[in-house]
PDB file of C-alpha atoms in Angstrom:
ATOM      1  CA  UNK A   1      69.253 -43.937 -36.297  1.00 54.00           C
ATOM      2  CA  UNK A   2      68.658 -45.992 -33.167  1.00 48.00           C
ATOM      3  CA  UNK A   3      71.177 -45.488 -30.355  1.00 42.00           C
ATOM      4  CA  UNK A   4      72.463 -48.807 -29.013  1.00 43.00           C
ATOM      5  CA  UNK A   5      75.643 -50.901 -28.876  1.00 49.00           C
ATOM      6  CA  UNK A   6      74.764 -52.299 -32.302  1.00 59.00           C
ATOM      7  CA  UNK A   7      73.126 -49.407 -34.158  1.00 71.00           C
ATOM      8  CA  UNK A   8      70.799 -50.117 -37.060  1.00 89.00           C
ATOM      9  CA  UNK A   9      70.005 -47.765 -39.897  1.00 95.00           C
ATOM     10  CA  UNK A  10      66.367 -47.638 -40.954  1.00 96.00           C
ATOM     11  CA  UNK A  11      66.250 -47.585 -44.745  1.00 97.00           C
ATOM     12  CA  UNK A  12      64.075 -47.826 -47.833  1.00 97.00           C
ATOM     13  CA  UNK A  13      64.832 -48.857 -51.401  1.00 98.00           C
ATOM     14  CA  UNK A  14      63.393 -46.807 -54.281  1.00 97.00           C
ATOM     15  CA  UNK A  15      63.639 -48.013 -57.892  1.00 96.00           C
ATOM     16  CA  UNK A  16      61.136 -48.215 -60.749  1.00 95.00           C
ATOM     17  CA  UNK A  17      62.788 -51.371 -62.166  1.00 95.00           C
ATOM     18  CA  UNK A  18      61.393 -54.482 -60.403  1.00 95.00           C
ATOM     19  CA  UNK A  19      64.549 -56.582 -60.855  1.00 95.00           C
ATOM     20  CA  UNK A  20      66.799 -53.847 -59.447  1.00 95.00           C
ATOM     21  CA  UNK A  21      64.358 -53.218 -56.590  1.00 96.00           C
ATOM     22  CA  UNK A  22      64.333 -56.892 -55.601  1.00 96.00           C
ATOM     23  CA  UNK A  23      68.129 -57.230 -55.883  1.00 97.00           C
ATOM     24  CA  UNK A  24      68.851 -54.225 -53.663  1.00 97.00           C
ATOM     25  CA  UNK A  25      66.201 -55.456 -51.207  1.00 97.00           C
ATOM     26  CA  UNK A  26      68.075 -58.774 -50.952  1.00 97.00           C
ATOM     27  CA  UNK A  27      71.351 -56.893 -50.331  1.00 97.00           C
ATOM     28  CA  UNK A  28      69.722 -54.875 -47.526  1.00 97.00           C
ATOM     29  CA  UNK A  29      68.252 -57.977 -45.892  1.00 96.00           C
ATOM     30  CA  UNK A  30      71.634 -59.713 -45.678  1.00 95.00           C
ATOM     31  CA  UNK A  31      73.310 -56.641 -44.128  1.00 96.00           C
ATOM     32  CA  UNK A  32      73.010 -56.849 -40.305  1.00 94.00           C
ATOM     33  CA  UNK A  33      73.043 -53.128 -39.563  1.00 95.00           C
ATOM     34  CA  UNK A  34      70.314 -52.211 -42.080  1.00 96.00           C
ATOM     35  CA  UNK A  35      66.634 -52.297 -41.132  1.00 95.00           C
ATOM     36  CA  UNK A  36      64.419 -52.293 -44.240  1.00 96.00           C
ATOM     37  CA  UNK A  37      61.251 -50.231 -43.714  1.00 95.00           C
ATOM     38  CA  UNK A  38      59.901 -50.532 -47.244  1.00 95.00           C
ATOM     39  CA  UNK A  39      60.580 -50.763 -50.955  1.00 96.00           C
ATOM     40  CA  UNK A  40      59.027 -48.348 -53.442  1.00 96.00           C
ATOM     41  CA  UNK A  41      58.657 -48.353 -57.205  1.00 95.00           C
ATOM     42  CA  UNK A  42      58.450 -44.548 -57.347  1.00 94.00           C
ATOM     43  CA  UNK A  43      59.585 -41.457 -55.480  1.00 93.00           C
ATOM     44  CA  UNK A  44      55.930 -40.603 -54.826  1.00 92.00           C
ATOM     45  CA  UNK A  45      55.505 -43.878 -52.893  1.00 94.00           C
ATOM     46  CA  UNK A  46      58.677 -43.100 -50.955  1.00 94.00           C
ATOM     47  CA  UNK A  47      57.277 -39.731 -49.852  1.00 91.00           C
ATOM     48  CA  UNK A  48      54.367 -41.505 -48.159  1.00 89.00           C
ATOM     49  CA  UNK A  49      56.771 -43.602 -46.057  1.00 92.00           C
ATOM     50  CA  UNK A  50      58.992 -40.606 -45.310  1.00 90.00           C
ATOM     51  CA  UNK A  51      55.957 -38.731 -44.011  1.00 86.00           C
ATOM     52  CA  UNK A  52      55.203 -41.394 -41.403  1.00 85.00           C
ATOM     53  CA  UNK A  53      58.522 -43.126 -40.615  1.00 87.00           C
ATOM     54  CA  UNK A  54      61.933 -41.988 -39.400  1.00 89.00           C
ATOM     55  CA  UNK A  55      64.209 -43.092 -42.246  1.00 94.00           C
ATOM     56  CA  UNK A  56      67.985 -42.802 -41.948  1.00 95.00           C
ATOM     57  CA  UNK A  57      69.069 -43.981 -45.382  1.00 96.00           C
ATOM     58  CA  UNK A  58      67.567 -44.253 -48.880  1.00 97.00           C
ATOM     59  CA  UNK A  59      68.977 -46.400 -51.680  1.00 97.00           C
ATOM     60  CA  UNK A  60      67.589 -44.231 -54.452  1.00 94.00           C
ATOM     61  CA  UNK A  61      67.382 -44.625 -58.218  1.00 93.00           C
ATOM     62  CA  UNK A  62      67.675 -41.338 -60.115  1.00 90.00           C
ATOM     63  CA  UNK A  63      65.837 -41.684 -63.423  1.00 88.00           C
ATOM     64  CA  UNK A  64      62.186 -42.231 -62.490  1.00 89.00           C
ATOM     65  CA  UNK A  65      58.885 -40.825 -63.822  1.00 87.00           C
ATOM     66  CA  UNK A  66      56.934 -37.984 -62.122  1.00 86.00           C
ATOM     67  CA  UNK A  67      59.623 -37.217 -59.525  1.00 89.00           C
ATOM     68  CA  UNK A  68      63.294 -38.062 -60.055  1.00 88.00           C
ATOM     69  CA  UNK A  69      65.641 -39.272 -57.352  1.00 89.00           C
ATOM     70  CA  UNK A  70      67.514 -35.949 -57.467  1.00 87.00           C
ATOM     71  CA  UNK A  71      64.256 -34.047 -56.944  1.00 88.00           C
ATOM     72  CA  UNK A  72      63.219 -36.313 -54.060  1.00 90.00           C
ATOM     73  CA  UNK A  73      66.599 -35.905 -52.364  1.00 87.00           C
ATOM     74  CA  UNK A  74      66.106 -32.134 -52.281  1.00 84.00           C
ATOM     75  CA  UNK A  75      62.982 -32.552 -50.099  1.00 86.00           C
ATOM     76  CA  UNK A  76      64.707 -34.564 -47.366  1.00 87.00           C
ATOM     77  CA  UNK A  77      65.609 -33.447 -43.878  1.00 82.00           C
ATOM     78  CA  UNK A  78      69.245 -33.318 -42.809  1.00 81.00           C
ATOM     79  CA  UNK A  79      69.063 -36.595 -40.871  1.00 85.00           C
ATOM     80  CA  UNK A  80      67.995 -38.663 -43.888  1.00 92.00           C
ATOM     81  CA  UNK A  81      70.879 -39.501 -46.239  1.00 93.00           C
ATOM     82  CA  UNK A  82      70.983 -40.912 -49.758  1.00 93.00           C
ATOM     83  CA  UNK A  83      73.009 -43.487 -51.665  1.00 94.00           C
ATOM     84  CA  UNK A  84      72.148 -43.156 -55.348  1.00 92.00           C
ATOM     85  CA  UNK A  85      71.791 -46.286 -57.488  1.00 91.00           C
ATOM     86  CA  UNK A  86      71.673 -45.667 -61.215  1.00 86.00           C
ATOM     87  CA  UNK A  87      72.690 -47.083 -64.586  1.00 82.00           C
ATOM     88  CA  UNK A  88      73.856 -43.676 -65.842  1.00 72.00           C
ATOM     89  CA  UNK A  89      77.247 -42.332 -64.752  1.00 64.00           C
ATOM     90  CA  UNK A  90      76.346 -38.917 -66.168  1.00 57.00           C
ATOM     91  CA  UNK A  91      74.343 -38.264 -62.986  1.00 50.00           C
ATOM     92  CA  UNK A  92      77.329 -38.581 -60.653  1.00 46.00           C
ATOM     93  CA  UNK A  93      78.023 -34.845 -60.442  1.00 46.00           C
ATOM     94  CA  UNK A  94      74.362 -34.068 -59.686  1.00 51.00           C
ATOM     95  CA  UNK A  95      74.409 -36.721 -56.982  1.00 43.00           C
ATOM     96  CA  UNK A  96      77.315 -35.139 -55.174  1.00 45.00           C
ATOM     97  CA  UNK A  97      75.810 -31.665 -55.530  1.00 51.00           C
ATOM     98  CA  UNK A  98      72.891 -32.788 -53.338  1.00 58.00           C
ATOM     99  CA  UNK A  99      75.367 -34.246 -50.824  1.00 73.00           C
ATOM    100  CA  UNK A 100      74.737 -37.938 -51.459  1.00 84.00           C
ATOM    101  CA  UNK A 101      76.788 -40.267 -49.266  1.00 88.00           C
ATOM    102  CA  UNK A 102      77.706 -42.465 -52.211  1.00 89.00           C
ATOM    103  CA  UNK A 103      76.886 -43.322 -55.816  1.00 87.00           C
ATOM    104  CA  UNK A 104      76.494 -46.928 -56.995  1.00 91.00           C
ATOM    105  CA  UNK A 105      76.638 -47.525 -60.746  1.00 90.00           C
ATOM    106  CA  UNK A 106      74.492 -50.423 -61.956  1.00 90.00           C
ATOM    107  CA  UNK A 107      75.142 -53.278 -62.218  1.00 92.00           C
ATOM    108  CA  UNK A 108      76.879 -53.458 -58.843  1.00 94.00           C
ATOM    109  CA  UNK A 109      77.580 -56.479 -56.646  1.00 96.00           C
ATOM    110  CA  UNK A 110      77.073 -57.020 -52.931  1.00 96.00           C
ATOM    111  CA  UNK A 111      80.665 -56.092 -52.089  1.00 95.00           C
ATOM    112  CA  UNK A 112      80.218 -52.656 -53.709  1.00 96.00           C
ATOM    113  CA  UNK A 113      76.858 -52.273 -51.979  1.00 97.00           C
ATOM    114  CA  UNK A 114      78.357 -53.172 -48.595  1.00 96.00           C
ATOM    115  CA  UNK A 115      81.179 -50.652 -48.988  1.00 95.00           C
ATOM    116  CA  UNK A 116      78.623 -47.891 -49.603  1.00 94.00           C
ATOM    117  CA  UNK A 117      76.429 -49.058 -46.707  1.00 95.00           C
ATOM    118  CA  UNK A 118      79.432 -49.097 -44.371  1.00 94.00           C
ATOM    119  CA  UNK A 119      80.238 -45.534 -45.412  1.00 92.00           C
ATOM    120  CA  UNK A 120      76.709 -44.577 -44.344  1.00 93.00           C
ATOM    121  CA  UNK A 121      77.070 -46.379 -41.017  1.00 92.00           C
ATOM    122  CA  UNK A 122      80.340 -44.551 -40.316  1.00 90.00           C
ATOM    123  CA  UNK A 123      78.693 -41.198 -41.101  1.00 89.00           C
ATOM    124  CA  UNK A 124      75.771 -41.825 -38.727  1.00 88.00           C
ATOM    125  CA  UNK A 125      78.102 -42.970 -35.934  1.00 86.00           C
ATOM    126  CA  UNK A 126      80.154 -39.799 -36.357  1.00 83.00           C
ATOM    127  CA  UNK A 127      77.072 -37.564 -36.299  1.00 79.00           C
ATOM    128  CA  UNK A 128      75.689 -39.378 -33.258  1.00 76.00           C
ATOM    129  CA  UNK A 129      78.940 -38.806 -31.361  1.00 72.00           C
ATOM    130  CA  UNK A 130      79.084 -35.133 -32.360  1.00 63.00           C
ATOM    131  CA  UNK A 131      75.457 -34.600 -31.296  1.00 58.00           C
ATOM    132  CA  UNK A 132      76.209 -36.035 -27.865  1.00 57.00           C
ATOM    133  CA  UNK A 133      79.182 -33.716 -27.261  1.00 52.00           C
ATOM    134  CA  UNK A 134      78.053 -30.377 -28.719  1.00 51.00           C
ATOM    135  CA  UNK A 135      75.263 -27.911 -28.007  1.00 55.00           C
ATOM    136  CA  UNK A 136      73.387 -26.443 -30.967  1.00 58.00           C
ATOM    137  CA  UNK A 137      72.356 -22.788 -30.630  1.00 68.00           C
ATOM    138  CA  UNK A 138      68.638 -22.012 -31.050  1.00 71.00           C
ATOM    139  CA  UNK A 139      67.579 -21.841 -34.684  1.00 77.00           C
ATOM    140  CA  UNK A 140      66.310 -18.409 -35.767  1.00 86.00           C
ATOM    141  CA  UNK A 141      65.608 -19.037 -39.446  1.00 88.00           C
ATOM    142  CA  UNK A 142      64.328 -21.769 -41.734  1.00 88.00           C
ATOM    143  CA  UNK A 143      65.085 -21.955 -45.451  1.00 88.00           C
ATOM    144  CA  UNK A 144      62.517 -23.660 -47.698  1.00 88.00           C
ATOM    145  CA  UNK A 145      62.404 -24.114 -51.444  1.00 87.00           C
ATOM    146  CA  UNK A 146      59.363 -22.409 -52.941  1.00 87.00           C
ATOM    147  CA  UNK A 147      58.758 -21.605 -56.613  1.00 81.00           C
ATOM    148  CA  UNK A 148      62.360 -22.386 -57.658  1.00 80.00           C
ATOM    149  CA  UNK A 149      63.968 -20.232 -54.971  1.00 86.00           C
ATOM    150  CA  UNK A 150      65.093 -20.613 -51.361  1.00 88.00           C
ATOM    151  CA  UNK A 151      62.866 -18.561 -49.056  1.00 90.00           C
ATOM    152  CA  UNK A 152      64.173 -17.471 -45.644  1.00 91.00           C
ATOM    153  CA  UNK A 153      61.524 -17.651 -42.928  1.00 93.00           C
ATOM    154  CA  UNK A 154      61.952 -16.378 -39.391  1.00 93.00           C
ATOM    155  CA  UNK A 155      61.093 -19.100 -36.885  1.00 94.00           C
ATOM    156  CA  UNK A 156      59.180 -16.598 -34.776  1.00 93.00           C
ATOM    157  CA  UNK A 157      57.032 -15.651 -37.790  1.00 95.00           C
ATOM    158  CA  UNK A 158      55.679 -19.184 -38.300  1.00 96.00           C
ATOM    159  CA  UNK A 159      52.175 -20.008 -37.039  1.00 97.00           C
ATOM    160  CA  UNK A 160      51.783 -23.603 -38.240  1.00 97.00           C
ATOM    161  CA  UNK A 161      52.483 -26.064 -41.041  1.00 97.00           C
ATOM    162  CA  UNK A 162      49.805 -27.952 -42.959  1.00 96.00           C
ATOM    163  CA  UNK A 163      50.748 -31.096 -44.900  1.00 93.00           C
ATOM    164  CA  UNK A 164      48.949 -31.689 -48.222  1.00 89.00           C
ATOM    165  CA  UNK A 165      50.055 -34.973 -49.847  1.00 80.00           C
ATOM    166  CA  UNK A 166      53.600 -34.168 -51.049  1.00 81.00           C
ATOM    167  CA  UNK A 167      53.501 -30.460 -50.208  1.00 90.00           C
ATOM    168  CA  UNK A 168      53.444 -28.288 -47.102  1.00 94.00           C
ATOM    169  CA  UNK A 169      51.667 -24.975 -46.582  1.00 95.00           C
ATOM    170  CA  UNK A 170      53.503 -22.699 -44.147  1.00 96.00           C
ATOM    171  CA  UNK A 171      51.280 -20.101 -42.461  1.00 97.00           C
ATOM    172  CA  UNK A 172      52.956 -16.930 -41.207  1.00 96.00           C
ATOM    173  CA  UNK A 173      52.154 -14.038 -38.892  1.00 95.00           C
ATOM    174  CA  UNK A 174      53.446 -11.498 -41.399  1.00 94.00           C
ATOM    175  CA  UNK A 175      51.389 -12.471 -44.462  1.00 93.00           C
ATOM    176  CA  UNK A 176      47.968 -13.887 -45.271  1.00 91.00           C
ATOM    177  CA  UNK A 177      49.109 -16.113 -48.128  1.00 93.00           C
ATOM    178  CA  UNK A 178      50.901 -19.320 -47.041  1.00 95.00           C
ATOM    179  CA  UNK A 179      54.282 -20.342 -48.442  1.00 95.00           C
ATOM    180  CA  UNK A 180      54.104 -23.617 -50.414  1.00 94.00           C
ATOM    181  CA  UNK A 181      57.035 -26.051 -50.454  1.00 92.00           C
ATOM    182  CA  UNK A 182      57.665 -29.600 -51.719  1.00 89.00           C
ATOM    183  CA  UNK A 183      58.603 -31.534 -48.576  1.00 87.00           C
ATOM    184  CA  UNK A 184      57.187 -34.108 -46.186  1.00 86.00           C
ATOM    185  CA  UNK A 185      56.050 -33.115 -42.685  1.00 88.00           C
ATOM    186  CA  UNK A 186      58.195 -35.930 -41.299  1.00 85.00           C
ATOM    187  CA  UNK A 187      61.334 -34.496 -42.868  1.00 85.00           C
ATOM    188  CA  UNK A 188      60.446 -30.975 -41.772  1.00 88.00           C
ATOM    189  CA  UNK A 189      59.719 -32.061 -38.204  1.00 87.00           C
ATOM    190  CA  UNK A 190      63.354 -33.104 -37.772  1.00 83.00           C
ATOM    191  CA  UNK A 191      64.563 -29.586 -38.594  1.00 85.00           C
ATOM    192  CA  UNK A 192      62.328 -27.630 -36.225  1.00 90.00           C
ATOM    193  CA  UNK A 193      63.208 -26.372 -32.722  1.00 88.00           C
ATOM    194  CA  UNK A 194      61.479 -27.670 -29.604  1.00 85.00           C
ATOM    195  CA  UNK A 195      58.747 -25.002 -29.565  1.00 89.00           C
ATOM    196  CA  UNK A 196      57.060 -26.774 -32.495  1.00 93.00           C
ATOM    197  CA  UNK A 197      54.900 -29.862 -32.020  1.00 94.00           C
ATOM    198  CA  UNK A 198      53.062 -32.193 -34.331  1.00 93.00           C
ATOM    199  CA  UNK A 199      49.472 -32.492 -33.100  1.00 94.00           C
ATOM    200  CA  UNK A 200      47.885 -34.132 -36.141  1.00 94.00           C
ATOM    201  CA  UNK A 201      49.007 -36.170 -39.132  1.00 91.00           C
ATOM    202  CA  UNK A 202      48.632 -33.015 -41.239  1.00 94.00           C
ATOM    203  CA  UNK A 203      49.638 -30.254 -38.797  1.00 96.00           C
ATOM    204  CA  UNK A 204      52.719 -29.055 -36.924  1.00 96.00           C
ATOM    205  CA  UNK A 205      52.085 -25.973 -34.800  1.00 96.00           C
ATOM    206  CA  UNK A 206      54.149 -23.320 -33.066  1.00 95.00           C
ATOM    207  CA  UNK A 207      53.363 -23.814 -29.386  1.00 92.00           C
ATOM    208  CA  UNK A 208      54.175 -20.147 -28.790  1.00 91.00           C
ATOM    209  CA  UNK A 209      51.380 -19.081 -31.148  1.00 94.00           C
ATOM    210  CA  UNK A 210      48.488 -20.913 -29.456  1.00 93.00           C
ATOM    211  CA  UNK A 211      45.738 -18.415 -28.567  1.00 93.00           C
ATOM    212  CA  UNK A 212      43.246 -20.835 -26.989  1.00 92.00           C
ATOM    213  CA  UNK A 213      42.680 -24.520 -26.314  1.00 91.00           C
ATOM    214  CA  UNK A 214      39.102 -25.742 -26.504  1.00 88.00           C
ATOM    215  CA  UNK A 215      38.472 -29.426 -25.792  1.00 83.00           C
ATOM    216  CA  UNK A 216      40.480 -31.277 -28.468  1.00 87.00           C
ATOM    217  CA  UNK A 217      41.255 -28.233 -30.571  1.00 93.00           C
ATOM    218  CA  UNK A 218      43.850 -25.482 -30.532  1.00 95.00           C
ATOM    219  CA  UNK A 219      43.117 -22.052 -31.976  1.00 95.00           C
ATOM    220  CA  UNK A 220      45.937 -20.206 -33.703  1.00 96.00           C
ATOM    221  CA  UNK A 221      45.219 -16.881 -35.407  1.00 94.00           C
ATOM    222  CA  UNK A 222      41.561 -17.863 -35.834  1.00 93.00           C
ATOM    223  CA  UNK A 223      42.326 -21.342 -37.245  1.00 94.00           C
ATOM    224  CA  UNK A 224      40.928 -24.328 -35.347  1.00 95.00           C
ATOM    225  CA  UNK A 225      43.185 -27.391 -35.487  1.00 96.00           C
ATOM    226  CA  UNK A 226      42.178 -30.718 -33.979  1.00 94.00           C
ATOM    227  CA  UNK A 227      44.646 -32.577 -31.754  1.00 93.00           C
ATOM    228  CA  UNK A 228      44.349 -36.168 -32.989  1.00 92.00           C
ATOM    229  CA  UNK A 229      44.464 -39.181 -30.660  1.00 89.00           C
ATOM    230  CA  UNK A 230      47.955 -40.269 -31.656  1.00 87.00           C
ATOM    231  CA  UNK A 231      49.452 -36.938 -30.565  1.00 90.00           C
ATOM    232  CA  UNK A 232      47.121 -36.031 -27.684  1.00 88.00           C
ATOM    233  CA  UNK A 233      49.163 -37.502 -24.812  1.00 87.00           C
ATOM    234  CA  UNK A 234      52.352 -35.574 -25.673  1.00 87.00           C
ATOM    235  CA  UNK A 235      50.377 -32.378 -26.205  1.00 89.00           C
ATOM    236  CA  UNK A 236      48.482 -32.673 -22.905  1.00 85.00           C
ATOM    237  CA  UNK A 237      51.750 -33.362 -21.081  1.00 82.00           C
ATOM    238  CA  UNK A 238      53.181 -30.161 -22.540  1.00 83.00           C
ATOM    239  CA  UNK A 239      50.113 -28.172 -21.465  1.00 81.00           C
ATOM    240  CA  UNK A 240      50.258 -29.647 -17.981  1.00 77.00           C
ATOM    241  CA  UNK A 241      53.974 -28.838 -17.608  1.00 74.00           C
ATOM    242  CA  UNK A 242      53.410 -25.244 -18.724  1.00 72.00           C
ATOM    243  CA  UNK A 243      50.222 -24.439 -16.823  1.00 63.00           C
ATOM    244  CA  UNK A 244      50.019 -22.251 -13.722  1.00 55.00           C
ATOM    245  CA  UNK A 245      48.127 -24.174 -11.059  1.00 51.00           C
ATOM    246  CA  UNK A 246      45.522 -22.246  -9.072  1.00 43.00           C
TER     247      UNK A 246
END
């Protein structure tokens, strides 16, 4: 969410029905505080946007092939919220179990849509105010869903993350086999403490675990990872700020 006098929520619309997708798109475009970043006909398409864009809000259909809206919502970071849009009221309980902001039952009109969107705006304003006035203690653990269970990982045990399409491999100090989880790097990046940095489209590293830096590569536990051009300036600034000058 952008911080300004007139905040805007970045959002996407996800629905496998073209008519519903176009209708919700038109509702978003006439709502001043919503900034449409894309419309997707599947949850898989949405993951690609979520991996590259900061998205505040998703208007998300539930019953879709390959990956349902409920399943997609479980991969999101805490700063991305969902308003479900569905023709089936039987999904309402599931929607609230994954902490959806609201639940719109098709067919819905613009007034109903606007009420839900305003609820989202109020939530983001509240969170923004709370973030400005409170200090969050350093995070020691990270919970990720892997093989139908929540795995607790110590932050200090993490070497780096590698993004593979819709999945992430998490490499650890304590074990040779990486932990695999269904999540986007973009969503994960929002949950990590400041000692982690994205240095490549496919890699987030623990800055504390860097063994060597050689030209445009970092070496962590024997793994060479290239620092890509889009992330090089921030990385070099970090190195410069943390170097001892001779």
